[in-house]
Short mmCIF file of C-alpha atoms in Angstrom, two decimals:
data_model
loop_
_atom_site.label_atom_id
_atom_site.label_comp_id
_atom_site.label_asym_id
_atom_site.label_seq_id
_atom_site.Cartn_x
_atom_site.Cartn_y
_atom_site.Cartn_z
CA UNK P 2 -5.44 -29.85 8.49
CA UNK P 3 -5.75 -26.40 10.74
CA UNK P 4 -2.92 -25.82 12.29
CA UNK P 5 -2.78 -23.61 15.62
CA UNK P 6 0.10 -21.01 16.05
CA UNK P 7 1.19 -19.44 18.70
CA UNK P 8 3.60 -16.05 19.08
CA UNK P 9 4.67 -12.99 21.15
CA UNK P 10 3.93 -11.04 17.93
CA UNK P 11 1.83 -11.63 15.01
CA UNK P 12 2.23 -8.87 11.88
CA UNK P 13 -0.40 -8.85 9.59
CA UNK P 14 0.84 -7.65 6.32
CA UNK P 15 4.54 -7.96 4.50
CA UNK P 16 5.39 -4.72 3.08
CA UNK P 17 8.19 -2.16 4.76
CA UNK P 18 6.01 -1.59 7.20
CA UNK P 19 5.49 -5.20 7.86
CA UNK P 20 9.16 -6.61 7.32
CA UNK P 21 10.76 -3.48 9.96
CA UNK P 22 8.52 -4.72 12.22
CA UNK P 23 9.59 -8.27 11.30
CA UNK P 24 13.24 -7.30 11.79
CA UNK P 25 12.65 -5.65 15.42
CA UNK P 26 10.76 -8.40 16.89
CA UNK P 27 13.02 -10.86 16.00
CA UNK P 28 15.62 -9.01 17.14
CA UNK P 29 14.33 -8.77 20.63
CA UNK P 30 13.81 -12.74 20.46
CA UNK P 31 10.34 -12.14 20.30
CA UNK P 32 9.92 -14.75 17.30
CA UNK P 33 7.57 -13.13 15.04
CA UNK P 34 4.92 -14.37 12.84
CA UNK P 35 4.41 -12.21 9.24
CA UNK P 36 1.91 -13.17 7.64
CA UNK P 37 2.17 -11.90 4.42
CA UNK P 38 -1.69 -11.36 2.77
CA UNK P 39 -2.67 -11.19 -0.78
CA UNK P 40 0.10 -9.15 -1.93
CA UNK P 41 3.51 -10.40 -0.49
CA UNK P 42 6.02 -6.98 -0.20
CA UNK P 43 3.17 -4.64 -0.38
CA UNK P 44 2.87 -1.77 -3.20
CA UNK P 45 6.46 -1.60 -3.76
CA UNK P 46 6.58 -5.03 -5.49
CA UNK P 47 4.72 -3.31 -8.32
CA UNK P 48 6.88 -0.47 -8.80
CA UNK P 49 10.36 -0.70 -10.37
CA UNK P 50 12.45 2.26 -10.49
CA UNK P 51 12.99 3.52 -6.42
CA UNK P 52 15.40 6.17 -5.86
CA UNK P 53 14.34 7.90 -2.21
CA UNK P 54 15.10 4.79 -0.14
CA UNK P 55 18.42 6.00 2.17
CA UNK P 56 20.78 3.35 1.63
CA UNK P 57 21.40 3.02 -1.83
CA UNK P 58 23.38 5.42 -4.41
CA UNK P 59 22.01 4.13 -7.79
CA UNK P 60 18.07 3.22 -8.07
CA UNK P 61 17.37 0.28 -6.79
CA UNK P 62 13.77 -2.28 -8.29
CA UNK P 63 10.88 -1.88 -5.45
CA UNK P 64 10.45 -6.11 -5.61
CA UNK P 65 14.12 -6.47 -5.00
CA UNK P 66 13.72 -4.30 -2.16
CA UNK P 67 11.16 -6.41 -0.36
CA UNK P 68 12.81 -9.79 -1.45
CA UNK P 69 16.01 -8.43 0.80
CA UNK P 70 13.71 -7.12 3.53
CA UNK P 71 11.70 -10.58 3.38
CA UNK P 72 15.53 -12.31 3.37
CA UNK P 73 16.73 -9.98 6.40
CA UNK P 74 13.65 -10.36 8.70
CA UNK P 75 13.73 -14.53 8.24
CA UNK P 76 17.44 -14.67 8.50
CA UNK P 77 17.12 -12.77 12.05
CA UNK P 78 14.01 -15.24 13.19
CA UNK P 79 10.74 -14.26 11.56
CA UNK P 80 8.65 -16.97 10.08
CA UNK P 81 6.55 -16.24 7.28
CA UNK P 82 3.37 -17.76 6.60
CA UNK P 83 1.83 -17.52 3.52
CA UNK P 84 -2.04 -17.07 4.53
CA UNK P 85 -4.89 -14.62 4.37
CA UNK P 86 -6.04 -13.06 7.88
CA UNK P 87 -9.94 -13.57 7.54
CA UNK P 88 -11.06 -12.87 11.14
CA UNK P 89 -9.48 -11.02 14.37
CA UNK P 90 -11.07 -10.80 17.99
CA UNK P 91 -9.52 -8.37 20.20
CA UNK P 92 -11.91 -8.42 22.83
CA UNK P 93 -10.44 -9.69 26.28
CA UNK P 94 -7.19 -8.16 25.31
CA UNK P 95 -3.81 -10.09 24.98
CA UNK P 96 -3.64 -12.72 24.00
CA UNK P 97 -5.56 -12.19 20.96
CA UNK P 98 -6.87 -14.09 17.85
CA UNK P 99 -6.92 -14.47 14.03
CA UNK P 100 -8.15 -16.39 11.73
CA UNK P 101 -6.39 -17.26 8.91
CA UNK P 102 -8.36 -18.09 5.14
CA UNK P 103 -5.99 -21.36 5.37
CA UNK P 104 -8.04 -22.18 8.46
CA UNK P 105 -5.13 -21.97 10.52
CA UNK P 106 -5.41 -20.21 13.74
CA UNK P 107 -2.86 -17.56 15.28
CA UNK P 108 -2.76 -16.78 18.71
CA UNK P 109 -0.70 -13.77 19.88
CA UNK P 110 0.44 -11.77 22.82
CA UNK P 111 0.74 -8.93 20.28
CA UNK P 112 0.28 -7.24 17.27
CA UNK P 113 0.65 -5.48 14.66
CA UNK P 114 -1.27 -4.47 11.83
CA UNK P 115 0.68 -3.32 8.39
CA UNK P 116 -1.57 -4.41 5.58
CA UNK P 117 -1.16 -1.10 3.77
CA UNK P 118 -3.23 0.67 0.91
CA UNK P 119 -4.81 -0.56 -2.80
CA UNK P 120 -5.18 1.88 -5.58
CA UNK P 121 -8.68 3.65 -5.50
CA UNK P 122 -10.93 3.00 -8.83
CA UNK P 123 -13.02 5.77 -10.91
CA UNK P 124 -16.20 3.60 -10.57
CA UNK P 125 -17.45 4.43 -13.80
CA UNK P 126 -18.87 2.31 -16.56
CA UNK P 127 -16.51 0.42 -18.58
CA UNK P 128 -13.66 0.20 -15.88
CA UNK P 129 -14.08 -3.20 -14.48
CA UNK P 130 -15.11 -4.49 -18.10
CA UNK P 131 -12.10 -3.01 -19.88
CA UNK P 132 -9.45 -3.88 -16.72
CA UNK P 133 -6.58 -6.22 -18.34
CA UNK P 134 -7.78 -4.94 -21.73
CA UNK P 135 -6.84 -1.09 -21.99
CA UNK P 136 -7.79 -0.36 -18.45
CA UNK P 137 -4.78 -0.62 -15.53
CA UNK P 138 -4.17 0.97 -11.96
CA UNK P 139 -0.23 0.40 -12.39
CA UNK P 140 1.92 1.85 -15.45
CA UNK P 141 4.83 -0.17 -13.84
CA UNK P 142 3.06 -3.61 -13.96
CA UNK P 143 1.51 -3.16 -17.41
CA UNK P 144 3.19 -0.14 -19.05
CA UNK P 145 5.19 -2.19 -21.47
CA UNK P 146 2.40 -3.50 -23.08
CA UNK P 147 1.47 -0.35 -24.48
CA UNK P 148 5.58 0.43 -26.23
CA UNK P 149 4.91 2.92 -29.12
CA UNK P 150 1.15 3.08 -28.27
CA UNK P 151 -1.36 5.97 -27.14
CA UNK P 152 -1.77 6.33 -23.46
CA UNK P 153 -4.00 8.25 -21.04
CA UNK P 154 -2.95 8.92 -17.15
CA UNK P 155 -5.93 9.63 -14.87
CA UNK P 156 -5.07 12.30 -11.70
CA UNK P 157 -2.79 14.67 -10.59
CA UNK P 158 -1.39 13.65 -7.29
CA UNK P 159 2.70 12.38 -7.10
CA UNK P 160 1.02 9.08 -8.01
CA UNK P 161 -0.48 10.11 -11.38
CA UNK P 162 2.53 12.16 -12.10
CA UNK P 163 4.92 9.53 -11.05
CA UNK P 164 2.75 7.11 -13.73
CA UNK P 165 2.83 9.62 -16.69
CA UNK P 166 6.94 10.16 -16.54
CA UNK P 167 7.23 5.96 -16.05
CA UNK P 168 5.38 5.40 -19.57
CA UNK P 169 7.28 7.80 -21.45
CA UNK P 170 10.40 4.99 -21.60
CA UNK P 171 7.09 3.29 -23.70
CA UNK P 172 5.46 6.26 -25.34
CA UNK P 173 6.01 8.76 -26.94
CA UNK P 174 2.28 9.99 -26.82
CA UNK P 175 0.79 10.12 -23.16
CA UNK P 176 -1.62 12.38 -21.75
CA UNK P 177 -2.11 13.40 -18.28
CA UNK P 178 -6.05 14.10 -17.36
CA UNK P 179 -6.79 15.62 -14.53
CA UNK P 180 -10.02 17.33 -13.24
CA UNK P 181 -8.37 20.15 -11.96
CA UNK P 182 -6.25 23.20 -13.21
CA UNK P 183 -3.33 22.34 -10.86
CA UNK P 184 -1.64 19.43 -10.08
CA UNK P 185 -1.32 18.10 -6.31
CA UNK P 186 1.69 16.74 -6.90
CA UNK P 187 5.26 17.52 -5.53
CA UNK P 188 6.60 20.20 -7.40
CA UNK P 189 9.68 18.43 -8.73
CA UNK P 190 7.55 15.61 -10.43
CA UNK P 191 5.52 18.75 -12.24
CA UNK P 192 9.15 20.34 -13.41
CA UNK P 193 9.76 16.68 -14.87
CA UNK P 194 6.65 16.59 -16.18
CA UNK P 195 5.79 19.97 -17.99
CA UNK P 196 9.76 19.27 -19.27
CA UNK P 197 8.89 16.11 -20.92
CA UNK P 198 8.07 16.47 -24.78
CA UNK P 199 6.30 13.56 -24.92
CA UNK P 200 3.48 14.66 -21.80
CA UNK P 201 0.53 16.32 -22.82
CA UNK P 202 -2.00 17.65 -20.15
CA UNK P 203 -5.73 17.85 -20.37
CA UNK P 204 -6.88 20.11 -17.67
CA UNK P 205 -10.43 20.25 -16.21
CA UNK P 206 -11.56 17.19 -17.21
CA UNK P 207 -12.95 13.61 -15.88
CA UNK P 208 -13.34 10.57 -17.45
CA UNK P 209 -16.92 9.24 -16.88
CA UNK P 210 -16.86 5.97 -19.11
CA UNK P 211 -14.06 3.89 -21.12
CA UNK P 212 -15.45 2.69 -24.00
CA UNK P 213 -13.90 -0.58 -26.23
CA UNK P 214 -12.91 -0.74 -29.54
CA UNK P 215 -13.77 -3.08 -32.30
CA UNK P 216 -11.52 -5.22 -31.34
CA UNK P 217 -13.02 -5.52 -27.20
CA UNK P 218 -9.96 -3.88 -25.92
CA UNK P 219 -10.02 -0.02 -25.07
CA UNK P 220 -10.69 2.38 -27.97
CA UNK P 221 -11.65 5.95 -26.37
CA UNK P 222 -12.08 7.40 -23.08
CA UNK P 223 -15.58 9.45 -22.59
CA UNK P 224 -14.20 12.58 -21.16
CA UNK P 225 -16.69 15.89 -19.33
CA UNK P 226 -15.35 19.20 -18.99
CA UNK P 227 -16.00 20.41 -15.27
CA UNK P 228 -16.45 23.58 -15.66
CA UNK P 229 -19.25 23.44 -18.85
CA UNK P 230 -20.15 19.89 -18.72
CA UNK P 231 -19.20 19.63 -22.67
CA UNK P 232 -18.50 16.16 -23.90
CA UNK P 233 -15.35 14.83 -25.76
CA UNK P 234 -13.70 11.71 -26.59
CA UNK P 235 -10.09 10.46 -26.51
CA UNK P 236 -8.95 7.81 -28.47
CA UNK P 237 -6.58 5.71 -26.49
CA UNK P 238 -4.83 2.26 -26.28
CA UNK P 239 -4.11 2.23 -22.70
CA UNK P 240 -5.55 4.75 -20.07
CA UNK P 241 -4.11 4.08 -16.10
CA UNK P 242 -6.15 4.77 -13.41
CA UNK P 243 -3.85 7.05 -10.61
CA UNK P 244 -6.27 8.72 -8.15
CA UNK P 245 -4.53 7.58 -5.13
CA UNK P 246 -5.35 5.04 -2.48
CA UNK P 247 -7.64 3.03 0.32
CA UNK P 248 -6.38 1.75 3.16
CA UNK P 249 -6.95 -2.16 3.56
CA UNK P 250 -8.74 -1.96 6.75
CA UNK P 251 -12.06 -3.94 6.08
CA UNK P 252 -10.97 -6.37 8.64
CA UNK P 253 -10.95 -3.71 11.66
CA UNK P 254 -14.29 -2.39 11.18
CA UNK P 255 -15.96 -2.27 13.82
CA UNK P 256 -13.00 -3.17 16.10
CA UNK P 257 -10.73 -0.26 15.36
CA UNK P 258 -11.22 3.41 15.52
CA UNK P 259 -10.10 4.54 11.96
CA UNK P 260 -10.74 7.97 10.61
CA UNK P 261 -13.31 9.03 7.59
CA UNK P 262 -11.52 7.52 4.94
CA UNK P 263 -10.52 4.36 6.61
CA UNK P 264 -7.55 5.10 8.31
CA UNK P 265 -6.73 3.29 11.46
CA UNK P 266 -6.18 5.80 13.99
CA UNK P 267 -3.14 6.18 16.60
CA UNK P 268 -2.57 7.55 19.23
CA UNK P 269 -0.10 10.45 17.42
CA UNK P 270 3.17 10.21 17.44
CA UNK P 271 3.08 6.60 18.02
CA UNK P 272 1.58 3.31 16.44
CA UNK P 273 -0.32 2.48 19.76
CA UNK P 274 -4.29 1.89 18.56
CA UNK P 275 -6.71 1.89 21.55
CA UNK P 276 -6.35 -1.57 22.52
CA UNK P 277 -3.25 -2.09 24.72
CA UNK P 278 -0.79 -4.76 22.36
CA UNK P 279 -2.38 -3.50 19.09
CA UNK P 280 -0.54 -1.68 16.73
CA UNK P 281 -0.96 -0.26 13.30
CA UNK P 282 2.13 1.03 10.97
CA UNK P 283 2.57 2.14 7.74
CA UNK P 284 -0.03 3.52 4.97
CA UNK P 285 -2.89 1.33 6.91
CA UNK P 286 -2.42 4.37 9.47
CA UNK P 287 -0.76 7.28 7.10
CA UNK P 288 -2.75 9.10 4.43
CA UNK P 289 0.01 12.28 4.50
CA UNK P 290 3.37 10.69 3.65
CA UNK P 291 2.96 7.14 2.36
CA UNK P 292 6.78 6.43 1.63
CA UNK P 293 8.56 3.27 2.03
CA UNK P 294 10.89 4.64 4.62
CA UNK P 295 7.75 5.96 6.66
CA UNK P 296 6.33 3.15 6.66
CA UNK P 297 9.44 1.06 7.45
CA UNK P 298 10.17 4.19 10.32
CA UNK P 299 6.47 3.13 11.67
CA UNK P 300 7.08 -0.69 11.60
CA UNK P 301 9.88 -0.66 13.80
CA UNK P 302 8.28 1.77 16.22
CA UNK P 303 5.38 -0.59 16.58
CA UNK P 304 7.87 -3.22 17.18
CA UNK P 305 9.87 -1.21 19.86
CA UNK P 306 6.20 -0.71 21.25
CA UNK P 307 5.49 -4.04 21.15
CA UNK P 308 7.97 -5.20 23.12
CA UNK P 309 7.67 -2.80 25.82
CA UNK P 310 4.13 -3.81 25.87
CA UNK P 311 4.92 -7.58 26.68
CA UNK P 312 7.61 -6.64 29.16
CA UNK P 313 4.98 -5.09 31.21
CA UNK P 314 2.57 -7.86 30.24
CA UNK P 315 5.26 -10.14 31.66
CA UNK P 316 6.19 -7.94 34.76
CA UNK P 317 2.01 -8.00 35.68
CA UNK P 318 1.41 -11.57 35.23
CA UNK P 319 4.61 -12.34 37.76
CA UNK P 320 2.81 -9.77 40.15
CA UNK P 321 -0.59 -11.62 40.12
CA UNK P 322 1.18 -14.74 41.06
CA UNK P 323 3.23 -13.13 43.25
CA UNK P 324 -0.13 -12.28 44.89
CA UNK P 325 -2.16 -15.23 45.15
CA UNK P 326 0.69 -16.99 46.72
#
C-alpha cells in the first residue's frame, strides 16, 4: 500500500554526497529522508582500494566507507528508504513532490539532489552483447575473474589509468588503449603506470567492435588506428570499458538547468539550483573534480543551505500570519 511521507529535507541519492548531506540535516533536527536509488553508496561501493579520503592512514575499501557513512547519518536521525525516485514536481515551490517507483509519495520542504554519475559506454557493436561475458565498465567489480588472463583497458583519463594499475594484482598482461598519444590522466597515475612491467600501451587507437570467441565470451577487440584508419585485432579475455562518466540527471530534464553534458547547474560556489529549496551536490553537479571528499564537501554545503533556506521559509510563513491577523 502507498505510503505518504513527509520531511523538512528529502536527499535523493546515497553516496558521499548524499550521506554528508544526511549527516547535516539530521544534525540540525531537520529529520532527513535519503532515499538511496538503484545503487545504495554510490560509485564508491564498486571500488575497493581508497587511499585520498582525509581521515584514514592505511587504505581503507570504498563499500566500507559508505556502510559507516550510511551507519553515521541513521545513528544521528536520517531514515533511509530503500526506493527509486520516478517523478519530481517543483513547480509552486516548497513544499515539493516525488514520486517514488514503490509508489510511495514524499513530500518535502527541501531538497537535495545527489544521485551522482554512471560510467559512459563506447556504443559500439558487440558491447551490450558481450557485457558480463568479456565486456565490463569496472576492473574492481569483475577484475578477478580475469587472474592470469589477457586484459584490455579502454581510455586514458585517471579512471582508465586507475583501472589498468587495479588489474595488474590479476594480470600480468594488460593493455591500456587509448585514442590519443597522451594520457589525460594525473601525472602520478602515468609514473605508476609507464613503471609497471606488466602495462602495455596502445596509442592512437579505438576500439569500434568486440567480437566473441568460440566459446560466446570475448575473443578479440576490433581496433582502428586514428590517424590512418588501418585495421587490427587484439585478442583478449577481458577488455574494461573506462571513458569516464554521465551524470544521472534524466529525472531533471526539463525542470533543471544543467549544462551540455548533463550537469545540473549551480549557482557557483554554492549548491543552490534556480529553484529556491533545491539543491544539487556532488558529481550530479561536478564534471572537474569528482572525488569522494568533493562530493561529501558539496553535500554538507547543500545541507547548511538547506537549512538556512527553511529558517527563512519559517520566518516568512510567521510574517504572513502575522499579517492577516
Amino acid at each position: 500500500m502507498a505510503t505518504t511521507h513527509r520531511t523538512k529535507m528529502l536527499i535523493i541519492g546515497s553516496g558521499p554526497a548524499g550521506y554528508s548531506a544526511a549527516i547535516y540535516g539530521a544534525r540540525a533536527m531537520l529529520e532527513p529522508i535519503v532515499v538511496q536509488g538503484l545503487q545504495p553508496g554510490g560509485q564508491l561501493t564498486i571500488t575497493t582500494d581508497v587511499e585520498n579520503y582525509p581521515g584514514f592512514r592505511d587504505v581503507v575499501q570504498g563499500p566500507w566507507l559508505m556502510e559507516e557513512m550510511k551507519a553515521q547519518a541513521e545513528h544521528v536521525g536520517t531514515r533511509m528508504m530503500y526506493d527509486i525516485i520516478t517523478e519530481v514536481d517543483f513547480e509552486g515551490g516548497s513544499p515539493f513532490r516525488a514520486l517514488g517507483d514503490s509508489g510511495d509519495e514524499y513530500i518535502a520542504d527541501t531538497i537535495v539532489i545527489a544521485t551522482g554519475a554512471q560510467a559512459k559506454w563506447l556504443g559500439v557493436p558487440g558491447e551490450v552483447e558481450l557485457g558480463g561475458k568479456g565486456v565490463s565498465a569496472c576492473a574492481t567489480c569483475d577484475g578477478f575473474f580475469y587472474r592470469g588472463k589477457k586484459v584490455a583497458v579502454i581510455g586514458g583519463g585517471n579512471t582508465a589509468v586507475e583501472e589498468a594499475l587495479y588489474l595488474t594484482n590479476h594480470s600480468d598482461d594488460v593493455t591500456l588503449i587509448h585514442r590519443r598519444d597522451e594520457l589525460r590522466a594525473e601525472k602520478i597515475l602515468q609514473e605508476r603506470l609507464f613503471k609497471s612491467p606488466k602495462i602495455s600501451t596502445l596509442w592512437n587507437k579505438s576500439v569500434t567492435s568486440f567480437q566473441p570467441g568460440e566459446d560466446g565470451t570475448l575473443g578479440h577487440l576490433v581496433l582502428e588506428d586514428t590517424q590512418t584508419g588501418e585495421t587490427s585485432t587484439l585478442e583478449v579475455d577481458g577488455a574494461f570499458v573506462a571513458i569516464g562518466h554521465a551524470p544521472a540527471t534524466e529525472l531533471f530534464k526539463g525542470k533543471l538547468p544543467m549544462d551540455d553534458s548533463g550537469y545540473l547547474l549551480t549557482e557557483p560556489g554554492t549548491p543552490k539550483t534556480v529553484i529556491p529549496g533545491v539543491f544539487a551536490a556532488g558529481d550530479v553537479t561536478d564534471h572537474v573534480y569528482r572525488q569522494a571528499v568533493t562530493a561529501a564537501g558539496m553535500g554538507c554545503m547543500a545541507a547548511l543551505d538547506g537549512e538556512r533556506f527553511l529558517a527563512t521559509l519559517e520566518e516568512s510563513r510567521e510574517e504572513a500570519v502575522e499579517a492577516a491577523e
